[in-house]
Amino acid sequence: MRAEREADAGAEAAPASRVVLFDFDGVVLRGDAFAAFVRARLERRRWRKWLGLGLCVPLLPTLPFTRRWAVKALIFAVLCGLREDGYRRLARDFGIELVRQPRRFHRPALTRLRQHLSDGDRVIVVTGCEETLVRSIFDELGLRDLTILASRLRSGRLGMRVQLHNVGVRKIESLKGAGVEPPWAVAYGDSAYDLPMLREAAEAVLVNASPKWCKRVERELGRSVTRVHWH
């Protein structure tokens, strides 16, 4: 009984793992993975390219105010007619292809991520990239057990459509839905979409940010941030 009590006391005394958050596009990956997927699909299926451009034409008089809708039209053209199993196969294949391309990743980011895991931190990738695509990338990188909270698609009448776009405050909602409450120890980000995530971090880390953007973020947060330059 005494041994059991000592074991229980030891377990209670053990510190909880630190929570460390990573954005993906622009932080781990150079560029935007889903945008690269869209471009590749448009190049390989030219009729989809013309469909997407055709959908964008009515929006031209109001651009750039409706740029978001133009992007959605191109994404619709890429996903049109796809069912879930077909999309997942294409996304997994493209994720593997991205990993095999040279200079696609910020190697210091992967080194830092693996170091956090080695230190016993709970590392979570919180990204606006689509779930199947980003999962296939980390699987191919040998990080199969990594926790990922990402955007999701679902099947619709005309093909796949957005179910959740995991950006901005939705990243916080996704974390809370996964049982992760703020504050967290460290958050790595590179854009305005990451501000809610950075605000709740004990240490906010900006990746490859310009001095102007760093100053803006520091004003928003009311404190200094850590700056890293990963190439």
PDB file of C-alpha atoms in Angstrom:
ATOM      1  CA  MET A   1       0.000   0.000   0.000  1.00  0.00           C
ATOM      2  CA  ARG A   2       2.816   2.377   0.870  1.00  0.00           C
ATOM      3  CA  ALA A   3       4.466   1.708  -2.491  1.00  0.00           C
ATOM      4  CA  GLU A   4       1.164   2.390  -4.263  1.00  0.00           C
ATOM      5  CA  ARG A   5       0.730   5.688  -2.377  1.00  0.00           C
ATOM      6  CA  GLU A   6       4.254   6.744  -3.290  1.00  0.00           C
ATOM      7  CA  ALA A   7       3.625   5.863  -6.941  1.00  0.00           C
ATOM      8  CA  ASP A   8       0.402   7.885  -6.917  1.00  0.00           C
ATOM      9  CA  ALA A   9       2.189  10.828  -5.300  1.00  0.00           C
ATOM     10  CA  GLY A  10       4.926  10.621  -7.921  1.00  0.00           C
ATOM     11  CA  ALA A  11       2.351  10.613 -10.713  1.00  0.00           C
ATOM     12  CA  GLU A  12       0.630  13.663  -9.223  1.00  0.00           C
ATOM     13  CA  ALA A  13       3.959  15.480  -8.924  1.00  0.00           C
ATOM     14  CA  ALA A  14       4.925  14.821 -12.539  1.00  0.00           C
ATOM     15  CA  PRO A  15       4.611  18.071 -14.535  1.00  0.00           C
ATOM     16  CA  ALA A  16       2.112  18.178 -17.405  1.00  0.00           C
ATOM     17  CA  SER A  17       3.548  18.274 -20.904  1.00  0.00           C
ATOM     18  CA  ARG A  18       3.909  21.724 -22.408  1.00  0.00           C
ATOM     19  CA  VAL A  19       1.587  22.423 -25.335  1.00  0.00           C
ATOM     20  CA  VAL A  20       3.418  23.720 -28.417  1.00  0.00           C
ATOM     21  CA  LEU A  21       1.487  24.850 -31.515  1.00  0.00           C
ATOM     22  CA  PHE A  22       2.763  25.063 -35.076  1.00  0.00           C
ATOM     23  CA  ASP A  23       1.059  26.653 -38.048  1.00  0.00           C
ATOM     24  CA  PHE A  24       1.913  24.780 -41.268  1.00  0.00           C
ATOM     25  CA  ASP A  25       1.868  26.838 -44.492  1.00  0.00           C
ATOM     26  CA  GLY A  26       4.702  29.360 -44.381  1.00  0.00           C
ATOM     27  CA  VAL A  27       6.036  27.965 -41.105  1.00  0.00           C
ATOM     28  CA  VAL A  28       6.896  24.332 -41.845  1.00  0.00           C
ATOM     29  CA  LEU A  29       6.169  24.333 -45.583  1.00  0.00           C
ATOM     30  CA  ARG A  30       7.398  26.926 -48.036  1.00  0.00           C
ATOM     31  CA  GLY A  31       4.233  28.389 -49.538  1.00  0.00           C
ATOM     32  CA  ASP A  32       0.693  26.994 -49.423  1.00  0.00           C
ATOM     33  CA  ALA A  33       0.140  23.236 -49.822  1.00  0.00           C
ATOM     34  CA  PHE A  34      -3.530  23.354 -50.848  1.00  0.00           C
ATOM     35  CA  ALA A  35      -2.891  26.189 -53.316  1.00  0.00           C
ATOM     36  CA  ALA A  36      -0.169  24.011 -54.866  1.00  0.00           C
ATOM     37  CA  PHE A  37      -2.670  21.137 -55.055  1.00  0.00           C
ATOM     38  CA  VAL A  38      -5.215  23.403 -56.804  1.00  0.00           C
ATOM     39  CA  ARG A  39      -2.607  24.632 -59.313  1.00  0.00           C
ATOM     40  CA  ALA A  40      -1.475  21.092 -60.076  1.00  0.00           C
ATOM     41  CA  ARG A  41      -5.065  19.923 -60.637  1.00  0.00           C
ATOM     42  CA  LEU A  42      -5.805  22.861 -62.944  1.00  0.00           C
ATOM     43  CA  GLU A  43      -2.682  22.157 -64.989  1.00  0.00           C
ATOM     44  CA  ARG A  44      -3.492  18.471 -65.322  1.00  0.00           C
ATOM     45  CA  ARG A  45      -7.198  18.976 -66.091  1.00  0.00           C
ATOM     46  CA  ARG A  46      -7.368  21.940 -68.438  1.00  0.00           C
ATOM     47  CA  TRP A  47     -11.172  21.853 -68.666  1.00  0.00           C
ATOM     48  CA  ARG A  48     -11.277  22.504 -64.937  1.00  0.00           C
ATOM     49  CA  LYS A  49      -9.079  25.543 -65.461  1.00  0.00           C
ATOM     50  CA  TRP A  50     -11.485  26.981 -67.999  1.00  0.00           C
ATOM     51  CA  LEU A  51     -14.435  26.157 -65.756  1.00  0.00           C
ATOM     52  CA  GLY A  52     -12.817  28.000 -62.871  1.00  0.00           C
ATOM     53  CA  LEU A  53     -11.960  31.008 -65.035  1.00  0.00           C
ATOM     54  CA  GLY A  54     -15.492  31.014 -66.425  1.00  0.00           C
ATOM     55  CA  LEU A  55     -16.912  31.150 -62.930  1.00  0.00           C
ATOM     56  CA  CYS A  56     -14.594  34.043 -62.109  1.00  0.00           C
ATOM     57  CA  VAL A  57     -15.582  36.207 -65.117  1.00  0.00           C
ATOM     58  CA  PRO A  58     -18.806  37.607 -63.556  1.00  0.00           C
ATOM     59  CA  LEU A  59     -16.745  38.706 -60.557  1.00  0.00           C
ATOM     60  CA  LEU A  60     -14.168  40.719 -62.511  1.00  0.00           C
ATOM     61  CA  PRO A  61     -15.981  44.110 -62.257  1.00  0.00           C
ATOM     62  CA  THR A  62     -15.838  43.927 -58.451  1.00  0.00           C
ATOM     63  CA  LEU A  63     -12.305  42.583 -57.973  1.00  0.00           C
ATOM     64  CA  PRO A  64     -10.287  42.886 -55.765  1.00  0.00           C
ATOM     65  CA  PHE A  65     -13.231  43.155 -53.346  1.00  0.00           C
ATOM     66  CA  THR A  66     -14.421  39.646 -54.226  1.00  0.00           C
ATOM     67  CA  ARG A  67     -11.021  38.000 -54.509  1.00  0.00           C
ATOM     68  CA  ARG A  68     -12.126  35.435 -51.901  1.00  0.00           C
ATOM     69  CA  TRP A  69     -15.042  34.403 -54.121  1.00  0.00           C
ATOM     70  CA  ALA A  70     -12.741  34.118 -57.131  1.00  0.00           C
ATOM     71  CA  VAL A  71     -10.511  31.769 -55.150  1.00  0.00           C
ATOM     72  CA  LYS A  72     -13.566  29.761 -54.106  1.00  0.00           C
ATOM     73  CA  ALA A  73     -14.594  29.464 -57.752  1.00  0.00           C
ATOM     74  CA  LEU A  74     -11.215  28.004 -58.685  1.00  0.00           C
ATOM     75  CA  ILE A  75     -11.376  25.569 -55.763  1.00  0.00           C
ATOM     76  CA  PHE A  76     -14.891  24.559 -56.811  1.00  0.00           C
ATOM     77  CA  ALA A  77     -13.616  23.808 -60.308  1.00  0.00           C
ATOM     78  CA  VAL A  78     -10.890  21.572 -58.871  1.00  0.00           C
ATOM     79  CA  LEU A  79     -13.218  19.685 -56.520  1.00  0.00           C
ATOM     80  CA  CYS A  80     -16.204  19.513 -58.872  1.00  0.00           C
ATOM     81  CA  GLY A  81     -17.332  15.917 -59.476  1.00  0.00           C
ATOM     82  CA  LEU A  82     -14.956  14.425 -56.902  1.00  0.00           C
ATOM     83  CA  ARG A  83     -16.237  12.054 -54.267  1.00  0.00           C
ATOM     84  CA  GLU A  84     -14.589  11.640 -50.876  1.00  0.00           C
ATOM     85  CA  ASP A  85     -12.550   8.537 -51.690  1.00  0.00           C
ATOM     86  CA  GLY A  86     -11.324  10.051 -54.964  1.00  0.00           C
ATOM     87  CA  TYR A  87     -10.332  13.310 -53.327  1.00  0.00           C
ATOM     88  CA  ARG A  88      -8.515  11.577 -50.471  1.00  0.00           C
ATOM     89  CA  ARG A  89      -6.526   9.466 -52.925  1.00  0.00           C
ATOM     90  CA  LEU A  90      -5.509  12.546 -54.946  1.00  0.00           C
ATOM     91  CA  ALA A  91      -4.628  14.533 -51.807  1.00  0.00           C
ATOM     92  CA  ARG A  92      -2.522  11.708 -50.348  1.00  0.00           C
ATOM     93  CA  ASP A  93      -0.658  11.237 -53.623  1.00  0.00           C
ATOM     94  CA  PHE A  94       0.000  14.960 -53.921  1.00  0.00           C
ATOM     95  CA  GLY A  95       1.210  15.156 -50.311  1.00  0.00           C
ATOM     96  CA  ILE A  96       3.756  12.426 -51.002  1.00  0.00           C
ATOM     97  CA  GLU A  97       4.792  14.241 -54.183  1.00  0.00           C
ATOM     98  CA  LEU A  98       5.354  17.500 -52.259  1.00  0.00           C
ATOM     99  CA  VAL A  99       7.612  15.800 -49.710  1.00  0.00           C
ATOM    100  CA  ARG A 100       9.767  14.432 -52.508  1.00  0.00           C
ATOM    101  CA  GLN A 101      10.246  17.857 -54.093  1.00  0.00           C
ATOM    102  CA  PRO A 102      13.487  19.651 -53.145  1.00  0.00           C
ATOM    103  CA  ARG A 103      13.467  22.683 -50.841  1.00  0.00           C
ATOM    104  CA  ARG A 104       9.763  22.443 -50.079  1.00  0.00           C
ATOM    105  CA  PHE A 105      10.232  22.656 -46.311  1.00  0.00           C
ATOM    106  CA  HIS A 106      11.906  24.896 -43.788  1.00  0.00           C
ATOM    107  CA  ARG A 107      14.323  22.351 -42.382  1.00  0.00           C
ATOM    108  CA  PRO A 108      14.916  24.359 -39.185  1.00  0.00           C
ATOM    109  CA  ALA A 109      11.153  24.164 -38.565  1.00  0.00           C
ATOM    110  CA  LEU A 110      11.164  20.377 -38.801  1.00  0.00           C
ATOM    111  CA  THR A 111      14.249  20.235 -36.578  1.00  0.00           C
ATOM    112  CA  ARG A 112      12.555  22.468 -33.987  1.00  0.00           C
ATOM    113  CA  LEU A 113       9.323  20.442 -34.153  1.00  0.00           C
ATOM    114  CA  ARG A 114      11.174  17.168 -33.616  1.00  0.00           C
ATOM    115  CA  GLN A 115      13.157  18.719 -30.760  1.00  0.00           C
ATOM    116  CA  HIS A 116       9.936  19.698 -28.998  1.00  0.00           C
ATOM    117  CA  LEU A 117       8.693  16.114 -29.366  1.00  0.00           C
ATOM    118  CA  SER A 118      12.003  14.796 -28.037  1.00  0.00           C
ATOM    119  CA  ASP A 119      11.684  17.140 -25.036  1.00  0.00           C
ATOM    120  CA  GLY A 120       8.317  15.615 -24.198  1.00  0.00           C
ATOM    121  CA  ASP A 121       6.208  18.559 -25.340  1.00  0.00           C
ATOM    122  CA  ARG A 122       2.747  17.981 -26.761  1.00  0.00           C
ATOM    123  CA  VAL A 123       3.109  19.303 -30.313  1.00  0.00           C
ATOM    124  CA  ILE A 124      -0.033  20.180 -32.263  1.00  0.00           C
ATOM    125  CA  VAL A 125      -0.115  21.406 -35.865  1.00  0.00           C
ATOM    126  CA  VAL A 126      -3.012  23.866 -36.196  1.00  0.00           C
ATOM    127  CA  THR A 127      -3.513  24.814 -39.830  1.00  0.00           C
ATOM    128  CA  GLY A 128      -5.866  26.118 -42.467  1.00  0.00           C
ATOM    129  CA  CYS A 129      -4.543  23.465 -44.852  1.00  0.00           C
ATOM    130  CA  GLU A 130      -6.909  20.574 -45.618  1.00  0.00           C
ATOM    131  CA  GLU A 131      -6.700  17.633 -43.245  1.00  0.00           C
ATOM    132  CA  THR A 132      -6.038  14.728 -45.638  1.00  0.00           C
ATOM    133  CA  LEU A 133      -3.358  16.657 -47.512  1.00  0.00           C
ATOM    134  CA  VAL A 134      -1.434  17.850 -44.470  1.00  0.00           C
ATOM    135  CA  ARG A 135      -1.726  14.448 -42.774  1.00  0.00           C
ATOM    136  CA  SER A 136      -0.258  12.705 -45.830  1.00  0.00           C
ATOM    137  CA  ILE A 137       2.673  15.132 -45.769  1.00  0.00           C
ATOM    138  CA  PHE A 138       3.547  14.473 -42.131  1.00  0.00           C
ATOM    139  CA  ASP A 139       3.040  10.730 -42.598  1.00  0.00           C
ATOM    140  CA  GLU A 140       5.565  10.799 -45.423  1.00  0.00           C
ATOM    141  CA  LEU A 141       7.944  12.800 -43.205  1.00  0.00           C
ATOM    142  CA  GLY A 142       7.767  10.015 -40.622  1.00  0.00           C
ATOM    143  CA  LEU A 143       5.633  11.976 -38.132  1.00  0.00           C
ATOM    144  CA  ARG A 144       2.592   9.700 -38.192  1.00  0.00           C
ATOM    145  CA  ASP A 145       1.587  10.210 -34.553  1.00  0.00           C
ATOM    146  CA  LEU A 146       1.592  13.995 -34.711  1.00  0.00           C
ATOM    147  CA  THR A 147      -1.658  15.686 -33.616  1.00  0.00           C
ATOM    148  CA  ILE A 148      -3.133  17.733 -36.478  1.00  0.00           C
ATOM    149  CA  LEU A 149      -6.101  20.109 -36.396  1.00  0.00           C
ATOM    150  CA  ALA A 150      -6.863  21.226 -39.935  1.00  0.00           C
ATOM    151  CA  SER A 151      -9.526  22.366 -42.373  1.00  0.00           C
ATOM    152  CA  ARG A 152     -11.983  19.719 -43.522  1.00  0.00           C
ATOM    153  CA  LEU A 153     -13.995  19.015 -46.670  1.00  0.00           C
ATOM    154  CA  ARG A 154     -17.215  17.058 -47.045  1.00  0.00           C
ATOM    155  CA  SER A 155     -19.127  15.509 -49.907  1.00  0.00           C
ATOM    156  CA  GLY A 156     -21.773  17.623 -51.634  1.00  0.00           C
ATOM    157  CA  ARG A 157     -24.082  17.187 -54.600  1.00  0.00           C
ATOM    158  CA  LEU A 158     -21.543  18.544 -57.075  1.00  0.00           C
ATOM    159  CA  GLY A 159     -18.398  17.273 -55.396  1.00  0.00           C
ATOM    160  CA  MET A 160     -16.309  18.049 -52.349  1.00  0.00           C
ATOM    161  CA  ARG A 161     -16.980  21.300 -50.475  1.00  0.00           C
ATOM    162  CA  VAL A 162     -15.592  23.085 -47.436  1.00  0.00           C
ATOM    163  CA  GLN A 163     -16.926  21.862 -44.097  1.00  0.00           C
ATOM    164  CA  LEU A 164     -14.508  23.774 -41.855  1.00  0.00           C
ATOM    165  CA  HIS A 165     -11.936  26.414 -42.776  1.00  0.00           C
ATOM    166  CA  ASN A 166      -9.601  26.251 -39.794  1.00  0.00           C
ATOM    167  CA  VAL A 167      -8.215  29.804 -39.688  1.00  0.00           C
ATOM    168  CA  GLY A 168      -8.203  32.679 -37.219  1.00  0.00           C
ATOM    169  CA  VAL A 169     -10.418  32.203 -34.170  1.00  0.00           C
ATOM    170  CA  ARG A 170     -11.529  28.841 -35.538  1.00  0.00           C
ATOM    171  CA  LYS A 171      -8.097  27.521 -34.640  1.00  0.00           C
ATOM    172  CA  ILE A 172      -8.876  28.322 -31.006  1.00  0.00           C
ATOM    173  CA  GLU A 173     -12.267  26.617 -31.332  1.00  0.00           C
ATOM    174  CA  SER A 174     -10.615  23.519 -32.834  1.00  0.00           C
ATOM    175  CA  LEU A 175      -8.129  23.371 -29.979  1.00  0.00           C
ATOM    176  CA  LYS A 176     -10.857  23.686 -27.365  1.00  0.00           C
ATOM    177  CA  GLY A 177     -12.869  21.011 -29.197  1.00  0.00           C
ATOM    178  CA  ALA A 178      -9.829  18.740 -28.867  1.00  0.00           C
ATOM    179  CA  GLY A 179      -9.666  19.434 -25.143  1.00  0.00           C
ATOM    180  CA  VAL A 180      -6.758  21.890 -25.341  1.00  0.00           C
ATOM    181  CA  GLU A 181      -7.462  25.052 -23.388  1.00  0.00           C
ATOM    182  CA  PRO A 182      -5.347  28.213 -23.441  1.00  0.00           C
ATOM    183  CA  PRO A 183      -2.816  29.321 -22.497  1.00  0.00           C
ATOM    184  CA  TRP A 184      -0.182  27.205 -24.239  1.00  0.00           C
ATOM    185  CA  ALA A 185       3.583  27.363 -23.882  1.00  0.00           C
ATOM    186  CA  VAL A 186       4.697  28.243 -27.425  1.00  0.00           C
ATOM    187  CA  ALA A 187       2.979  29.062 -30.734  1.00  0.00           C
ATOM    188  CA  TYR A 188       4.705  29.419 -34.106  1.00  0.00           C
ATOM    189  CA  GLY A 189       2.938  31.473 -36.779  1.00  0.00           C
ATOM    190  CA  ASP A 190       3.558  33.706 -39.766  1.00  0.00           C
ATOM    191  CA  SER A 191       0.339  35.520 -40.687  1.00  0.00           C
ATOM    192  CA  ALA A 192      -2.630  37.490 -39.365  1.00  0.00           C
ATOM    193  CA  TYR A 193      -4.617  34.248 -39.286  1.00  0.00           C
ATOM    194  CA  ASP A 194      -2.353  33.129 -36.440  1.00  0.00           C
ATOM    195  CA  LEU A 195      -2.920  36.145 -34.182  1.00  0.00           C
ATOM    196  CA  PRO A 196      -5.590  34.499 -31.970  1.00  0.00           C
ATOM    197  CA  MET A 197      -3.291  31.494 -31.493  1.00  0.00           C
ATOM    198  CA  LEU A 198      -0.244  33.678 -30.785  1.00  0.00           C
ATOM    199  CA  ARG A 199      -2.166  35.851 -28.338  1.00  0.00           C
ATOM    200  CA  GLU A 200      -2.777  32.886 -26.026  1.00  0.00           C
ATOM    201  CA  ALA A 201       0.849  31.682 -26.031  1.00  0.00           C
ATOM    202  CA  ALA A 202       3.380  32.321 -23.273  1.00  0.00           C
ATOM    203  CA  GLU A 203       5.940  32.607 -26.081  1.00  0.00           C
ATOM    204  CA  ALA A 204       4.770  33.827 -29.480  1.00  0.00           C
ATOM    205  CA  VAL A 205       7.193  33.014 -32.297  1.00  0.00           C
ATOM    206  CA  LEU A 206       6.994  34.768 -35.684  1.00  0.00           C
ATOM    207  CA  VAL A 207       8.558  32.910 -38.594  1.00  0.00           C
ATOM    208  CA  ASN A 208      10.217  34.834 -41.449  1.00  0.00           C
ATOM    209  CA  ALA A 209       8.238  37.974 -40.617  1.00  0.00           C
ATOM    210  CA  SER A 210       9.201  41.439 -41.795  1.00  0.00           C
ATOM    211  CA  PRO A 211      10.175  44.052 -39.169  1.00  0.00           C
ATOM    212  CA  LYS A 212       6.955  45.941 -39.972  1.00  0.00           C
ATOM    213  CA  TRP A 213       4.812  42.855 -39.399  1.00  0.00           C
ATOM    214  CA  CYS A 214       6.664  42.025 -36.174  1.00  0.00           C
ATOM    215  CA  LYS A 215       5.989  45.516 -34.813  1.00  0.00           C
ATOM    216  CA  ARG A 216       2.323  45.243 -35.748  1.00  0.00           C
ATOM    217  CA  VAL A 217       1.996  41.897 -33.973  1.00  0.00           C
ATOM    218  CA  GLU A 218       3.759  43.245 -30.893  1.00  0.00           C
ATOM    219  CA  ARG A 219       1.307  46.158 -30.804  1.00  0.00           C
ATOM    220  CA  GLU A 220      -1.598  43.713 -31.144  1.00  0.00           C
ATOM    221  CA  LEU A 221      -0.291  41.474 -28.373  1.00  0.00           C
ATOM    222  CA  GLY A 222       1.013  44.239 -26.133  1.00  0.00           C
ATOM    223  CA  ARG A 223       4.332  42.449 -25.613  1.00  0.00           C
ATOM    224  CA  SER A 224       7.470  41.380 -27.432  1.00  0.00           C
ATOM    225  CA  VAL A 225       7.639  38.290 -29.640  1.00  0.00           C
ATOM    226  CA  THR A 226      10.403  35.873 -30.609  1.00  0.00           C
ATOM    227  CA  ARG A 227      11.569  36.222 -34.209  1.00  0.00           C
ATOM    228  CA  VAL A 228      13.136  33.419 -36.233  1.00  0.00           C
ATOM    229  CA  HIS A 229      14.293  33.309 -39.825  1.00  0.00           C
ATOM    230  CA  TRP A 230      14.038  29.829 -41.333  1.00  0.00           C
ATOM    231  CA  HIS A 231      15.216  29.162 -44.870  1.00  0.00           C
TER     232      HIS A 231
END
